Amino acid sequence: MTRKNTFILSMAIMLFAAFSVSAAPASSTEIQKSVEQEVFKKIVTMPYYGLFDSISFEMDGDTVILSGSVYNALNRKVAENRVMKVEGVANVVNNIEILPPSNFDDRIRRRVVRSFANTGGLYRYMIGPNPSMRIIVDGGKLTLTGFVSNEGDIRLATILAKGIPGVFTVTNNLELGNDKKY
């Protein structure tokens, strides 16, 4: 073989190897992250998913485990159906709790929203189609979940929530950061 043929053959082999590597399937971690992003999107874009609902999920292989609490019973089934349609999801375990109807809890919800809207800059976390703060009230027990931009807002939310008449306990699960995890 001449030098020229050897050079062309070696270039062809390197070129073939380069294209083979770039065409390799995505790693399982990348696929898992893609499925998680799609599940997250399906949950937060539900039509009646609002300020008084909080749904979270975990992935266990191709099984999605839904948990949280919803104010509207329809959201429990809608979340399960939407997640089941995601490519890469084989099973859905639905552990979402439906909050019982209660005028007492509804009064607390209204008071929390009013208090947060009238004091400080907390109102910005409760507006829009996908609010970054969630308010869960169950039997007078108030739980705040979601994301805020600074530690001061976490403390302010706790102080205001503890001052709401009728609230027995306040659990503040607010986190620093951006709710756009995916």
mmCIF file of C-alpha atoms in Angstrom:
data_model
loop_
_atom_site.group_PDB
_atom_site.id
_atom_site.type_symbol
_atom_site.label_atom_id
_atom_site.label_comp_id
_atom_site.label_asym_id
_atom_site.label_seq_id
_atom_site.Cartn_x
_atom_site.Cartn_y
_atom_site.Cartn_z
ATOM 1 C CA MET A 1 0.000 0.000 0.000
ATOM 2 C CA THR A 2 1.262 3.409 -0.788
ATOM 3 C CA ARG A 3 1.549 6.194 1.734
ATOM 4 C CA LYS A 4 -1.344 8.029 0.129
ATOM 5 C CA ASN A 5 -3.687 5.026 0.382
ATOM 6 C CA THR A 6 -2.655 4.425 3.985
ATOM 7 C CA PHE A 7 -3.343 8.056 4.834
ATOM 8 C CA ILE A 8 -6.784 7.992 3.170
ATOM 9 C CA LEU A 9 -7.679 4.714 4.897
ATOM 10 C CA SER A 10 -6.634 6.031 8.323
ATOM 11 C CA MET A 11 -8.607 9.268 7.781
ATOM 12 C CA ALA A 12 -11.689 7.259 6.778
ATOM 13 C CA ILE A 13 -11.406 5.115 9.921
ATOM 14 C CA MET A 14 -11.034 8.196 12.164
ATOM 15 C CA LEU A 15 -13.973 9.904 10.463
ATOM 16 C CA PHE A 16 -16.130 6.797 10.844
ATOM 17 C CA ALA A 17 -15.167 6.529 14.531
ATOM 18 C CA ALA A 18 -16.014 10.191 15.137
ATOM 19 C CA PHE A 19 -19.481 9.832 13.602
ATOM 20 C CA SER A 20 -20.095 6.589 15.482
ATOM 21 C CA VAL A 21 -19.391 8.285 18.818
ATOM 22 C CA SER A 22 -21.619 11.283 18.050
ATOM 23 C CA ALA A 23 -24.460 9.012 16.955
ATOM 24 C CA ALA A 24 -24.312 6.952 20.150
ATOM 25 C CA PRO A 25 -27.553 6.888 22.122
ATOM 26 C CA ALA A 26 -27.948 9.274 25.041
ATOM 27 C CA SER A 27 -26.857 7.996 28.425
ATOM 28 C CA SER A 28 -29.456 6.745 30.878
ATOM 29 C CA THR A 29 -28.836 9.824 33.034
ATOM 30 C CA GLU A 30 -29.701 12.127 30.136
ATOM 31 C CA ILE A 31 -32.805 10.100 29.323
ATOM 32 C CA GLN A 32 -33.863 10.147 32.998
ATOM 33 C CA LYS A 33 -33.408 13.934 33.150
ATOM 34 C CA SER A 34 -35.422 14.358 29.964
ATOM 35 C CA VAL A 35 -38.272 12.252 31.386
ATOM 36 C CA GLU A 36 -38.155 14.251 34.649
ATOM 37 C CA GLN A 37 -38.356 17.513 32.705
ATOM 38 C CA GLU A 38 -41.370 16.287 30.777
ATOM 39 C CA VAL A 39 -43.128 15.024 33.943
ATOM 40 C CA PHE A 40 -42.484 18.382 35.656
ATOM 41 C CA LYS A 41 -43.883 20.224 32.637
ATOM 42 C CA LYS A 42 -46.984 18.020 32.508
ATOM 43 C CA ILE A 43 -47.724 18.705 36.189
ATOM 44 C CA VAL A 44 -47.209 22.472 36.252
ATOM 45 C CA THR A 45 -49.189 23.031 33.056
ATOM 46 C CA MET A 46 -52.339 21.298 34.310
ATOM 47 C CA PRO A 47 -55.291 23.639 33.711
ATOM 48 C CA TYR A 48 -56.553 23.760 37.314
ATOM 49 C CA TYR A 49 -53.222 23.426 39.144
ATOM 50 C CA GLY A 50 -53.109 26.463 41.387
ATOM 51 C CA LEU A 51 -51.880 28.190 44.494
ATOM 52 C CA PHE A 52 -53.550 25.704 46.869
ATOM 53 C CA ASP A 53 -52.139 22.562 45.184
ATOM 54 C CA SER A 54 -48.702 21.048 45.669
ATOM 55 C CA ILE A 55 -47.641 18.001 43.663
ATOM 56 C CA SER A 56 -44.160 16.525 43.738
ATOM 57 C CA PHE A 57 -42.750 13.391 42.138
ATOM 58 C CA GLU A 58 -39.917 10.892 42.371
ATOM 59 C CA MET A 59 -38.552 8.621 39.674
ATOM 60 C CA ASP A 60 -37.848 4.956 40.350
ATOM 61 C CA GLY A 61 -36.677 3.569 37.041
ATOM 62 C CA ASP A 62 -39.609 3.924 34.656
ATOM 63 C CA THR A 63 -42.079 4.406 37.534
ATOM 64 C CA VAL A 64 -43.170 7.875 38.653
ATOM 65 C CA ILE A 65 -44.338 8.264 42.251
ATOM 66 C CA LEU A 66 -46.638 11.274 42.667
ATOM 67 C CA SER A 67 -47.170 12.812 46.106
ATOM 68 C CA GLY A 68 -48.515 16.011 47.603
ATOM 69 C CA SER A 69 -51.906 17.569 48.235
ATOM 70 C CA VAL A 70 -54.551 19.024 45.952
ATOM 71 C CA TYR A 71 -57.502 21.281 46.701
ATOM 72 C CA ASN A 72 -59.452 20.191 43.634
ATOM 73 C CA ALA A 73 -60.077 16.419 43.468
ATOM 74 C CA LEU A 74 -59.939 16.512 39.673
ATOM 75 C CA ASN A 75 -56.243 17.461 39.774
ATOM 76 C CA ARG A 76 -55.308 14.114 41.330
ATOM 77 C CA LYS A 77 -56.588 12.102 38.371
ATOM 78 C CA VAL A 78 -55.486 14.657 35.759
ATOM 79 C CA ALA A 79 -51.907 14.562 37.100
ATOM 80 C CA GLU A 80 -51.832 10.772 36.930
ATOM 81 C CA ASN A 81 -53.243 10.685 33.386
ATOM 82 C CA ARG A 82 -50.881 13.367 32.077
ATOM 83 C CA VAL A 83 -47.779 11.766 33.607
ATOM 84 C CA MET A 84 -48.765 8.329 32.281
ATOM 85 C CA LYS A 85 -48.636 9.736 28.717
ATOM 86 C CA VAL A 86 -44.980 10.803 29.047
ATOM 87 C CA GLU A 87 -42.681 8.705 26.887
ATOM 88 C CA GLY A 88 -40.411 6.656 29.144
ATOM 89 C CA VAL A 89 -42.963 6.289 31.956
ATOM 90 C CA ALA A 90 -44.383 2.782 32.365
ATOM 91 C CA ASN A 91 -46.148 3.075 35.734
ATOM 92 C CA VAL A 92 -47.527 5.850 37.923
ATOM 93 C CA VAL A 93 -48.047 5.443 41.669
ATOM 94 C CA ASN A 94 -50.494 8.129 42.754
ATOM 95 C CA ASN A 95 -50.044 9.086 46.428
ATOM 96 C CA ILE A 96 -51.609 12.534 46.020
ATOM 97 C CA GLU A 97 -53.890 13.459 48.911
ATOM 98 C CA ILE A 98 -57.173 15.250 48.226
ATOM 99 C CA LEU A 99 -57.714 17.964 50.830
ATOM 100 C CA PRO A 100 -61.117 17.616 52.506
ATOM 101 C CA PRO A 101 -63.597 20.439 51.892
ATOM 102 C CA SER A 102 -63.680 22.791 54.866
ATOM 103 C CA ASN A 103 -65.010 26.319 55.274
ATOM 104 C CA PHE A 104 -62.570 26.747 58.163
ATOM 105 C CA ASP A 105 -59.585 25.897 55.926
ATOM 106 C CA ASP A 106 -60.963 28.069 53.100
ATOM 107 C CA ARG A 107 -61.076 31.022 55.499
ATOM 108 C CA ILE A 108 -57.442 30.401 56.455
ATOM 109 C CA ARG A 109 -56.434 30.211 52.772
ATOM 110 C CA ARG A 110 -58.084 33.573 52.052
ATOM 111 C CA ARG A 111 -56.470 35.156 55.110
ATOM 112 C CA VAL A 112 -53.011 33.875 54.155
ATOM 113 C CA VAL A 113 -53.327 35.228 50.617
ATOM 114 C CA ARG A 114 -54.612 38.572 51.909
ATOM 115 C CA SER A 115 -51.829 38.812 54.496
ATOM 116 C CA PHE A 116 -49.100 37.920 51.985
ATOM 117 C CA ALA A 117 -50.542 40.310 49.383
ATOM 118 C CA ASN A 118 -50.716 43.263 51.784
ATOM 119 C CA THR A 119 -47.341 42.853 53.482
ATOM 120 C CA GLY A 120 -43.917 42.848 51.908
ATOM 121 C CA GLY A 121 -43.132 41.475 48.489
ATOM 122 C CA LEU A 122 -44.626 38.009 48.917
ATOM 123 C CA TYR A 123 -47.472 38.600 46.488
ATOM 124 C CA ARG A 124 -45.125 38.183 43.523
ATOM 125 C CA TYR A 125 -44.699 34.498 44.440
ATOM 126 C CA MET A 126 -48.450 33.858 44.224
ATOM 127 C CA ILE A 127 -49.331 35.335 40.829
ATOM 128 C CA GLY A 128 -49.308 33.912 37.347
ATOM 129 C CA PRO A 129 -50.361 30.599 35.898
ATOM 130 C CA ASN A 130 -47.660 28.713 37.816
ATOM 131 C CA PRO A 131 -47.022 30.426 41.163
ATOM 132 C CA SER A 132 -43.694 29.598 42.782
ATOM 133 C CA MET A 133 -45.249 29.490 46.275
ATOM 134 C CA ARG A 134 -47.911 26.967 47.278
ATOM 135 C CA ILE A 135 -50.268 27.235 50.268
ATOM 136 C CA ILE A 136 -51.607 23.967 51.686
ATOM 137 C CA VAL A 137 -54.128 24.057 54.549
ATOM 138 C CA ASP A 138 -55.420 20.839 56.084
ATOM 139 C CA GLY A 139 -57.381 20.981 59.325
ATOM 140 C CA GLY A 140 -55.838 24.288 60.380
ATOM 141 C CA LYS A 141 -52.294 23.049 59.656
ATOM 142 C CA LEU A 142 -50.603 25.384 57.196
ATOM 143 C CA THR A 143 -47.760 24.219 54.958
ATOM 144 C CA LEU A 144 -45.874 26.565 52.643
ATOM 145 C CA THR A 145 -43.973 24.972 49.756
ATOM 146 C CA GLY A 146 -42.188 26.262 46.703
ATOM 147 C CA PHE A 147 -39.394 28.667 45.943
ATOM 148 C CA VAL A 148 -38.579 32.239 46.964
ATOM 149 C CA SER A 149 -35.654 34.450 46.044
ATOM 150 C CA ASN A 150 -34.189 35.228 49.477
ATOM 151 C CA GLU A 151 -33.985 34.104 53.101
ATOM 152 C CA GLY A 152 -35.869 37.201 54.267
ATOM 153 C CA ASP A 153 -38.964 36.155 52.312
ATOM 154 C CA ILE A 154 -38.870 32.710 53.945
ATOM 155 C CA ARG A 155 -38.776 34.302 57.401
ATOM 156 C CA LEU A 156 -41.446 36.891 56.518
ATOM 157 C CA ALA A 157 -43.791 34.175 55.222
ATOM 158 C CA THR A 158 -43.364 32.215 58.465
ATOM 159 C CA ILE A 159 -44.012 35.257 60.661
ATOM 160 C CA LEU A 160 -47.106 36.290 58.697
ATOM 161 C CA ALA A 161 -48.476 32.731 58.564
ATOM 162 C CA LYS A 162 -48.124 32.283 62.326
ATOM 163 C CA GLY A 163 -50.177 35.452 62.824
ATOM 164 C CA ILE A 164 -53.198 34.165 60.876
ATOM 165 C CA PRO A 165 -56.181 33.457 63.176
ATOM 166 C CA GLY A 166 -57.169 29.780 63.155
ATOM 167 C CA VAL A 167 -53.775 28.406 62.122
ATOM 168 C CA PHE A 168 -52.619 25.713 64.549
ATOM 169 C CA THR A 169 -49.193 24.920 63.081
ATOM 170 C CA VAL A 170 -47.031 26.352 60.322
ATOM 171 C CA THR A 171 -44.614 24.177 58.360
ATOM 172 C CA ASN A 172 -42.399 26.230 56.103
ATOM 173 C CA ASN A 173 -40.897 24.114 53.313
ATOM 174 C CA LEU A 174 -40.005 27.112 51.154
ATOM 175 C CA GLU A 175 -36.656 26.837 49.414
ATOM 176 C CA LEU A 176 -34.249 29.396 48.036
ATOM 177 C CA GLY A 177 -33.885 29.381 44.319
ATOM 178 C CA ASN A 178 -35.780 29.311 41.115
ATOM 179 C CA ASP A 179 -38.805 27.070 40.544
ATOM 180 C CA LYS A 180 -37.621 26.448 36.992
ATOM 181 C CA LYS A 181 -35.629 23.370 37.991
ATOM 182 C CA TYR A 182 -35.826 21.917 34.520
#
